[in-house]
Coordinates of C-alpha atoms in Angstrom, one line a residue:
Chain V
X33 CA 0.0 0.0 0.0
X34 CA 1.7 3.2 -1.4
X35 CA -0.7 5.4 0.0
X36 CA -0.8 8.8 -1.9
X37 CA 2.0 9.5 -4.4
X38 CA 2.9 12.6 -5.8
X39 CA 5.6 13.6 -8.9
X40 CA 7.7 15.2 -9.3
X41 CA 9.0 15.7 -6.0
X42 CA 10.6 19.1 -6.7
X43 CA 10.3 21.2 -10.0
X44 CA 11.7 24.9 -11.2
X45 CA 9.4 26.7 -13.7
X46 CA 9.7 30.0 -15.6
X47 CA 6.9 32.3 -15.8
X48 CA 4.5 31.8 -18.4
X49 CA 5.2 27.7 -18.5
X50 CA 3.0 24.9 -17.7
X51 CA 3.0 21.5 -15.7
X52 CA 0.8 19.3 -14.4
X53 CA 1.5 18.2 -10.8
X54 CA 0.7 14.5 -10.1
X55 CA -1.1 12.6 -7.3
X56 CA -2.4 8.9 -7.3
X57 CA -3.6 7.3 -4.4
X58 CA -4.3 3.2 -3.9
X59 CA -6.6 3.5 -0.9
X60 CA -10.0 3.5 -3.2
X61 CA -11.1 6.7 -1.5
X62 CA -13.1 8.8 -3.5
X63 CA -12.7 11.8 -1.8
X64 CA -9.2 13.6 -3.0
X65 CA -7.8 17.4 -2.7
X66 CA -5.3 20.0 -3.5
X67 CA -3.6 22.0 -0.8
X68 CA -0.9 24.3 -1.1
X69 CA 1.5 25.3 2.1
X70 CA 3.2 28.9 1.4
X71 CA 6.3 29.2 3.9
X72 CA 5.3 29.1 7.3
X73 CA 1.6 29.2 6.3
X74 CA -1.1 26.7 6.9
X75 CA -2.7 24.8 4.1
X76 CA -5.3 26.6 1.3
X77 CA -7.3 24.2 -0.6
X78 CA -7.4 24.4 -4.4
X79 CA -9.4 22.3 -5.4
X80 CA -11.2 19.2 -4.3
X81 CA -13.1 16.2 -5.4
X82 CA -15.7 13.7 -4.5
X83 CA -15.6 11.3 -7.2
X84 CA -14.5 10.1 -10.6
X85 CA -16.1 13.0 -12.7
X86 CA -16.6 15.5 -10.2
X87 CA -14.6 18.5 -9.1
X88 CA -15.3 21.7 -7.1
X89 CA -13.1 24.6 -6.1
X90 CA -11.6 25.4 -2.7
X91 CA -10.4 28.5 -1.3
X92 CA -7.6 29.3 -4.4
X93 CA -8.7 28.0 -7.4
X94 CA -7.3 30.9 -9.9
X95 CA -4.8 30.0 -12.0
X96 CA -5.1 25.9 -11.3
X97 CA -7.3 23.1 -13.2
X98 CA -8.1 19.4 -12.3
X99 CA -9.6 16.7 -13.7
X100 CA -10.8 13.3 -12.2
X101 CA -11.4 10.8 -14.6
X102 CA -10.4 7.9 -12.2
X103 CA -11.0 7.1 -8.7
X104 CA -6.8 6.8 -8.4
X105 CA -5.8 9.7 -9.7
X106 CA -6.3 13.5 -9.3
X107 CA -4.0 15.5 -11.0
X108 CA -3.5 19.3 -11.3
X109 CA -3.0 21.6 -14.0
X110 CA -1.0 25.4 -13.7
X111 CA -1.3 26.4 -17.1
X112 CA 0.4 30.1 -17.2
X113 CA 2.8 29.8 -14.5
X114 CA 3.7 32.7 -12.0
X115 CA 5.6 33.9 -8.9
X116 CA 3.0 33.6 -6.8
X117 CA 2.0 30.1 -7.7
X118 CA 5.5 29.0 -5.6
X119 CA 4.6 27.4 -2.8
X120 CA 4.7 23.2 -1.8
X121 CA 1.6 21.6 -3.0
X122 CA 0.0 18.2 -1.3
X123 CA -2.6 16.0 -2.5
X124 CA -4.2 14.6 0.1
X125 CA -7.7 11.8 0.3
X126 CA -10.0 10.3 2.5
X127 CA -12.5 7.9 2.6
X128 CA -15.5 9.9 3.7
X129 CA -15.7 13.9 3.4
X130 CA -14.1 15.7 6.1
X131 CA -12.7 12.9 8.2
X132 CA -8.9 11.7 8.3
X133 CA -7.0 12.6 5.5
X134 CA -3.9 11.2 4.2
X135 CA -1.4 13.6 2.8
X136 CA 0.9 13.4 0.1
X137 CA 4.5 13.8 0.5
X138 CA 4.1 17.2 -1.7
X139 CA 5.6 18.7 -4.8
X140 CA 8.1 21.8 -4.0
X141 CA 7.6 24.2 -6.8
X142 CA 9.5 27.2 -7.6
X143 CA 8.3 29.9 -10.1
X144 CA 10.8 32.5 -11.7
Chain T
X30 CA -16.6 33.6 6.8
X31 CA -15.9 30.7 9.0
X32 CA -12.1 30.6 10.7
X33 CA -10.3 28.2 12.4
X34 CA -7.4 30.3 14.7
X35 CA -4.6 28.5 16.2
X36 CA -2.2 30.1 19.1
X37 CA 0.7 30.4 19.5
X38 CA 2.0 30.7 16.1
X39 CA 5.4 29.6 17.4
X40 CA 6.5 27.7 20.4
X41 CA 9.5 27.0 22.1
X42 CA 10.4 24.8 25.1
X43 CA 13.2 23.4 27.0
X44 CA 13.0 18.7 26.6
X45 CA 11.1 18.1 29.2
X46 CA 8.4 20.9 29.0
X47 CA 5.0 21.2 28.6
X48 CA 3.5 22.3 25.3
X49 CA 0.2 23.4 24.8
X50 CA -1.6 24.8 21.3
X51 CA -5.5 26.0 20.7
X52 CA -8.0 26.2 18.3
X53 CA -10.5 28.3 18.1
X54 CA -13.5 28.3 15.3
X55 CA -15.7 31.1 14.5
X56 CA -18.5 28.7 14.3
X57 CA -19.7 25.3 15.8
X58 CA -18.2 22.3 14.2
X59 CA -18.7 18.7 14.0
X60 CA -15.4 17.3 14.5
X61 CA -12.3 18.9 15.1
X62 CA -9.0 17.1 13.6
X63 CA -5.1 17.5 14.6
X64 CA -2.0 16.6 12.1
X65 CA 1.6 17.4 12.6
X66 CA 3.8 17.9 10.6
X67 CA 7.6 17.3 10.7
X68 CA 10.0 20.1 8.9
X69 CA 10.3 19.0 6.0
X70 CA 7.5 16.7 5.9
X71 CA 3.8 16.7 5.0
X72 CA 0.1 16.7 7.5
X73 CA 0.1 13.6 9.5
X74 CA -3.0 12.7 11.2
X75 CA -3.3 12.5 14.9
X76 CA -6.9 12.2 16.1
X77 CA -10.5 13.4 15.7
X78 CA -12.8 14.5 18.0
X79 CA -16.4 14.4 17.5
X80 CA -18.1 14.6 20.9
X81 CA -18.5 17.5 22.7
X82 CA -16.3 18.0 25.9
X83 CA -14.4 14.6 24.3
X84 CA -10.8 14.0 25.7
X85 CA -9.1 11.6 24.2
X86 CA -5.0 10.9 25.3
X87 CA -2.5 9.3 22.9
X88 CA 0.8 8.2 25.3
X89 CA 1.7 12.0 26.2
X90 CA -0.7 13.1 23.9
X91 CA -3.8 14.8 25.2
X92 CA -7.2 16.6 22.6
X93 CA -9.8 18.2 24.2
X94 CA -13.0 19.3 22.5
X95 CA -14.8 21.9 24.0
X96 CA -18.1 21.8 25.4
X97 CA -19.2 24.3 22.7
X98 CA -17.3 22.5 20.2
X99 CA -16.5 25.7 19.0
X100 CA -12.8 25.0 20.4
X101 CA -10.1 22.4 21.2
X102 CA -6.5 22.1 22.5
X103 CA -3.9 19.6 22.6
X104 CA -1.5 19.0 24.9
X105 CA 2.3 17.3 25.3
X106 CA 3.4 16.7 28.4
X107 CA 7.1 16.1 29.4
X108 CA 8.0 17.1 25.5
X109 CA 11.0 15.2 23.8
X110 CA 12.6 16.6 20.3
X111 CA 10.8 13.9 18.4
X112 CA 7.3 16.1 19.1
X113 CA 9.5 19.0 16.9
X114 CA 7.1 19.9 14.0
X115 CA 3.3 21.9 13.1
X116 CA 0.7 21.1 14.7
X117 CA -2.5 22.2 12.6
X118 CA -6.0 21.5 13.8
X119 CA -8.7 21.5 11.0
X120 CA -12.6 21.4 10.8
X121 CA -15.3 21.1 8.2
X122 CA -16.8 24.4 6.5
X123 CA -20.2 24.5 7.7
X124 CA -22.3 23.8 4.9
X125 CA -19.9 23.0 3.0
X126 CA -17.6 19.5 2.1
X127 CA -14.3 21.3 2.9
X128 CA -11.8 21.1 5.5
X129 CA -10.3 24.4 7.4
X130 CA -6.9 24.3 8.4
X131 CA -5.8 26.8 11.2
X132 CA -2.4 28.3 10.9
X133 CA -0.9 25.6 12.8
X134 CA 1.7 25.9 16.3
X135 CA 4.9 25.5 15.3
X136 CA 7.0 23.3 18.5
X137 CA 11.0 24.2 18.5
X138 CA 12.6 22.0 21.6
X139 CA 16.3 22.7 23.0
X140 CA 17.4 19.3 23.8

């Protein structure tokens, strides 16, 4: 049991370019989320989602995308990269809404 | 709209110290949760509470909800320098299927 996975693990972006961030999780929960930690912050939700098919935005949507076309995997999209959008991002699930989540290890992204 | 406040923001103790952190909500909730997080390291979960006035202990550990449940605290007694890390507490968004993170308590120890 892997848990959740994220990749890549750290990445360096200039402005303007675009990635998609990772995360696939073996736990069959259907319940999966974007967080990102700025330095010495708490976490900000971006985006979440309660099945295969179905997203909804969090706190801090702008400038992020997701899709969910499996229960495994959840992956994010920045598609015009910029400073601001440097932070550590986790991917977190659970098995029922609002209850224990597992985290991610995160991806550490840099934007200049 | 609905806030989930932790204090201290930053916390340091001599090993062998007590260490306390609170949460406080702007609104009622129906569970409160508590993750740490070791530098370098992502949200690990601790506990939830459910229950109003619940206490549950985990080895040195001890989450209390309040009677409210509009607040919690947890508490380390006789800290060692593996408890170093954030602690956030979190809660659902009333109405909402969203978890709020507080700011989190972050624990420095001088061994």
């Amino acid at each position: 049991n892997a848990g959740v996975t994220q990749t890549p693990k750290f990445r360096i972006l200039k402005i303007g370019q675009s990635m998609t961030l990772q995360c696939t999780q073996d736990m069959n929960h259907n319940y999966m989320y974007w967080y990102r930690q700025d330095p010495g912050m708490g976490l900000k939700l971006i985006y979440y989602s309660v099945g295969a098919g179905i997203t909804d935005k969090g706190e801090v949507p702008n400038g992020y995308n997701v899709s969910r076309s499996t229960t495994e995997d959840f992956p994010l999209r920045l598609e015009l990269a910029a400073p601001s959008q440097t932070s550590v991002y986790f991917c977190a699930s659970s098995r029922q809404m609002n209850y224990e989540q597992y985290f991610g290890p995160g991806t550490r992204l840099t934007v200049t | 709209g609905q806030q989930v406040m932790q204090i201290p923001q930053y916390q340091h103790v001599q090993e062998g110290e007590d260490f306390t952190t609170y949460c406080n909500s702007s609104t009622t909730l129906s569970n409160i949760q508590w993750y740490k997080q070791r530098p370098g390291g992502h949200p690990v979960f601790l506990i939830q509470l459910v229950k109003s006035g619940e206490v549950k202990k985990q080895k040195r550990l001890t989450f209390q909800f309040g009677e409210a449940k509009k607040n919690s605290s947890l508490h380390i007694t006789a800290t060692q320098t593996t408890d170093v890390g954030t602690y956030f507490c979190a809660g659902p968004l009333q109405g909402a299927q969203k978890l709020v993170f507080g700011q989190g308590t972050r624990l420095t120890i001088n061994p």
